[in-house]
Short mmCIF file of N, CA and C in Angstrom, two decimals:
data_model
loop_
_atom_site.label_atom_id
_atom_site.label_comp_id
_atom_site.label_asym_id
_atom_site.label_seq_id
_atom_site.Cartn_x
_atom_site.Cartn_y
_atom_site.Cartn_z
N MET A 1 91.24 164.58 -123.31
CA MET A 1 92.21 164.75 -124.37
C MET A 1 92.30 163.49 -125.23
N THR A 2 92.29 162.34 -124.60
CA THR A 2 92.39 161.08 -125.33
C THR A 2 91.19 160.90 -126.26
N ARG A 3 90.01 161.25 -125.80
CA ARG A 3 88.81 161.13 -126.64
C ARG A 3 88.95 161.99 -127.89
N PHE A 4 89.48 163.20 -127.70
CA PHE A 4 89.66 164.09 -128.83
C PHE A 4 90.62 163.48 -129.85
N LEU A 5 91.73 162.93 -129.37
CA LEU A 5 92.71 162.35 -130.28
C LEU A 5 92.15 161.13 -131.00
N LEU A 6 91.29 160.38 -130.36
CA LEU A 6 90.68 159.22 -131.00
C LEU A 6 89.63 159.64 -132.03
N ALA A 7 89.02 160.79 -131.85
CA ALA A 7 87.99 161.24 -132.76
C ALA A 7 88.55 161.75 -134.08
N ILE A 8 89.78 162.25 -134.08
CA ILE A 8 90.37 162.82 -135.30
C ILE A 8 90.40 161.81 -136.45
N PRO A 9 90.88 160.58 -136.25
CA PRO A 9 90.87 159.62 -137.37
C PRO A 9 89.46 159.31 -137.85
N LEU A 10 88.49 159.28 -136.97
CA LEU A 10 87.12 159.00 -137.38
C LEU A 10 86.59 160.11 -138.28
N VAL A 11 86.90 161.35 -137.96
CA VAL A 11 86.47 162.47 -138.79
C VAL A 11 87.13 162.40 -140.16
N LEU A 12 88.41 162.08 -140.19
CA LEU A 12 89.11 161.98 -141.46
C LEU A 12 88.58 160.84 -142.32
N ILE A 13 88.27 159.72 -141.70
CA ILE A 13 87.70 158.57 -142.43
C ILE A 13 86.35 158.94 -143.00
N ALA A 14 85.51 159.60 -142.21
CA ALA A 14 84.18 160.01 -142.67
C ALA A 14 84.29 160.98 -143.83
N ALA A 15 85.21 161.92 -143.76
CA ALA A 15 85.39 162.89 -144.84
C ALA A 15 85.85 162.20 -146.13
N ALA A 16 86.77 161.26 -145.99
CA ALA A 16 87.26 160.53 -147.16
C ALA A 16 86.16 159.68 -147.77
N ALA A 17 85.37 159.04 -146.95
CA ALA A 17 84.27 158.22 -147.46
C ALA A 17 83.25 159.08 -148.18
N SER A 18 82.97 160.24 -147.65
CA SER A 18 82.03 161.16 -148.28
C SER A 18 82.54 161.59 -149.64
N ALA A 19 83.81 161.92 -149.74
CA ALA A 19 84.39 162.36 -150.99
C ALA A 19 84.39 161.25 -152.03
N GLN A 20 84.66 160.02 -151.62
CA GLN A 20 84.71 158.90 -152.55
C GLN A 20 83.34 158.46 -153.00
N SER A 21 82.33 158.63 -152.17
CA SER A 21 81.01 158.14 -152.52
C SER A 21 80.25 159.09 -153.42
N GLY A 22 80.76 160.30 -153.59
CA GLY A 22 80.05 161.27 -154.42
C GLY A 22 78.92 161.96 -153.69
N ARG A 23 78.80 161.73 -152.42
CA ARG A 23 77.76 162.36 -151.62
C ARG A 23 78.12 163.81 -151.39
N PRO A 24 77.14 164.66 -151.13
CA PRO A 24 77.44 166.06 -150.84
C PRO A 24 78.37 166.19 -149.65
N ASP A 25 79.22 167.16 -149.73
CA ASP A 25 80.20 167.41 -148.68
C ASP A 25 79.49 167.81 -147.39
N PRO A 26 79.99 167.34 -146.24
CA PRO A 26 79.38 167.73 -144.98
C PRO A 26 79.39 169.24 -144.75
N GLY A 27 80.27 169.95 -145.43
CA GLY A 27 80.32 171.40 -145.30
C GLY A 27 79.08 172.08 -145.85
N CYS A 28 78.29 171.38 -146.62
CA CYS A 28 77.07 171.94 -147.20
C CYS A 28 75.80 171.35 -146.59
N ALA A 29 75.93 170.46 -145.65
CA ALA A 29 74.75 169.78 -145.10
C ALA A 29 73.73 170.77 -144.55
N ARG A 30 74.19 171.75 -143.79
CA ARG A 30 73.26 172.73 -143.21
C ARG A 30 72.58 173.56 -144.31
N ASP A 31 73.35 173.94 -145.34
CA ASP A 31 72.79 174.73 -146.43
C ASP A 31 71.77 173.93 -147.23
N VAL A 32 72.07 172.67 -147.47
CA VAL A 32 71.11 171.81 -148.17
C VAL A 32 69.83 171.72 -147.37
N SER A 33 69.97 171.50 -146.08
CA SER A 33 68.79 171.40 -145.22
C SER A 33 68.00 172.70 -145.20
N ARG A 34 68.71 173.81 -145.19
CA ARG A 34 68.07 175.13 -145.10
C ARG A 34 67.39 175.55 -146.40
N PHE A 35 68.09 175.39 -147.53
CA PHE A 35 67.60 175.95 -148.79
C PHE A 35 67.00 174.93 -149.75
N CYS A 36 67.35 173.66 -149.60
CA CYS A 36 66.98 172.66 -150.61
C CYS A 36 66.27 171.45 -150.03
N ARG A 37 65.73 171.58 -148.84
CA ARG A 37 65.10 170.44 -148.15
C ARG A 37 64.05 169.75 -149.02
N ALA A 38 63.23 170.51 -149.69
CA ALA A 38 62.14 169.93 -150.49
C ALA A 38 62.65 169.14 -151.69
N LEU A 39 63.89 169.35 -152.07
CA LEU A 39 64.45 168.71 -153.26
C LEU A 39 65.38 167.55 -152.95
N MET A 40 65.62 167.29 -151.69
CA MET A 40 66.63 166.31 -151.30
C MET A 40 66.37 164.92 -151.86
N ASP A 41 65.14 164.56 -152.09
CA ASP A 41 64.83 163.21 -152.60
C ASP A 41 64.89 163.13 -154.12
N GLN A 42 65.28 164.22 -154.78
CA GLN A 42 65.30 164.25 -156.24
C GLN A 42 66.69 164.04 -156.84
N GLY A 43 67.67 163.78 -156.00
CA GLY A 43 69.00 163.44 -156.50
C GLY A 43 70.01 164.55 -156.30
N ASP A 44 71.27 164.15 -156.38
CA ASP A 44 72.38 165.06 -156.11
C ASP A 44 72.46 166.22 -157.09
N MET A 45 72.17 165.98 -158.36
CA MET A 45 72.27 167.04 -159.35
C MET A 45 71.21 168.12 -159.13
N VAL A 46 70.02 167.73 -158.71
CA VAL A 46 68.97 168.70 -158.40
C VAL A 46 69.36 169.53 -157.19
N VAL A 47 69.91 168.87 -156.17
CA VAL A 47 70.36 169.58 -154.98
C VAL A 47 71.51 170.53 -155.33
N LEU A 48 72.43 170.08 -156.17
CA LEU A 48 73.52 170.94 -156.60
C LEU A 48 72.98 172.18 -157.32
N GLY A 49 72.01 171.99 -158.19
CA GLY A 49 71.38 173.12 -158.86
C GLY A 49 70.74 174.08 -157.88
N CYS A 50 70.11 173.55 -156.87
CA CYS A 50 69.50 174.37 -155.82
C CYS A 50 70.55 175.18 -155.09
N LEU A 51 71.65 174.53 -154.74
CA LEU A 51 72.73 175.25 -154.05
C LEU A 51 73.27 176.37 -154.93
N LYS A 52 73.43 176.10 -156.22
CA LYS A 52 73.93 177.13 -157.13
C LYS A 52 72.95 178.30 -157.21
N GLN A 53 71.65 178.00 -157.23
CA GLN A 53 70.65 179.07 -157.27
C GLN A 53 70.69 179.93 -156.01
N ASN A 54 71.09 179.34 -154.91
CA ASN A 54 71.14 180.04 -153.63
C ASN A 54 72.55 180.43 -153.23
N ARG A 55 73.46 180.48 -154.19
CA ARG A 55 74.88 180.73 -153.91
C ARG A 55 75.10 181.97 -153.05
N ALA A 56 74.40 183.03 -153.29
CA ALA A 56 74.60 184.28 -152.53
C ALA A 56 74.22 184.12 -151.06
N ARG A 57 73.39 183.12 -150.75
CA ARG A 57 72.92 182.92 -149.39
C ARG A 57 73.66 181.80 -148.66
N LEU A 58 74.57 181.10 -149.34
CA LEU A 58 75.26 179.95 -148.75
C LEU A 58 76.27 180.39 -147.70
N SER A 59 76.55 179.46 -146.78
CA SER A 59 77.62 179.71 -145.81
C SER A 59 78.95 179.78 -146.56
N LYS A 60 79.92 180.41 -145.95
CA LYS A 60 81.24 180.52 -146.58
C LYS A 60 81.84 179.14 -146.82
N THR A 61 81.61 178.23 -145.89
CA THR A 61 82.15 176.88 -146.02
C THR A 61 81.58 176.18 -147.24
N CYS A 62 80.28 176.23 -147.41
CA CYS A 62 79.64 175.57 -148.54
C CYS A 62 80.03 176.24 -149.86
N ALA A 63 80.07 177.56 -149.88
CA ALA A 63 80.48 178.28 -151.09
C ALA A 63 81.90 177.86 -151.50
N LYS A 64 82.77 177.68 -150.52
CA LYS A 64 84.14 177.24 -150.80
C LYS A 64 84.15 175.82 -151.35
N VAL A 65 83.33 174.94 -150.79
CA VAL A 65 83.24 173.57 -151.29
C VAL A 65 82.82 173.57 -152.75
N LEU A 66 81.82 174.36 -153.10
CA LEU A 66 81.37 174.42 -154.49
C LEU A 66 82.49 174.93 -155.40
N THR A 67 83.12 176.02 -154.97
CA THR A 67 84.21 176.61 -155.75
C THR A 67 85.37 175.61 -155.92
N ASP A 68 85.73 174.95 -154.84
CA ASP A 68 86.84 173.99 -154.89
C ASP A 68 86.55 172.82 -155.82
N HIS A 69 85.26 172.53 -156.04
CA HIS A 69 84.88 171.43 -156.91
C HIS A 69 84.44 171.92 -158.30
N GLY A 70 84.81 173.15 -158.64
CA GLY A 70 84.54 173.67 -159.97
C GLY A 70 83.10 173.99 -160.25
N GLN A 71 82.36 174.29 -159.23
CA GLN A 71 80.95 174.62 -159.41
C GLN A 71 80.74 176.09 -159.21
#
């Protein structure tokens, strides 16, 4: 139980750092790996375009992340 309670702040810190750095949300990591792996080295905007092209196939979590960020 103690390990679980100690892990919560680490998860929140990681999520905040991800949001501030402009990096893709962890909620889309699996989808990026699945659908856009070949484009990952071409920059965030190319990966975002790839995710948009594959919107119908995205996980619910990733689709929500895109929607929440106006994409």
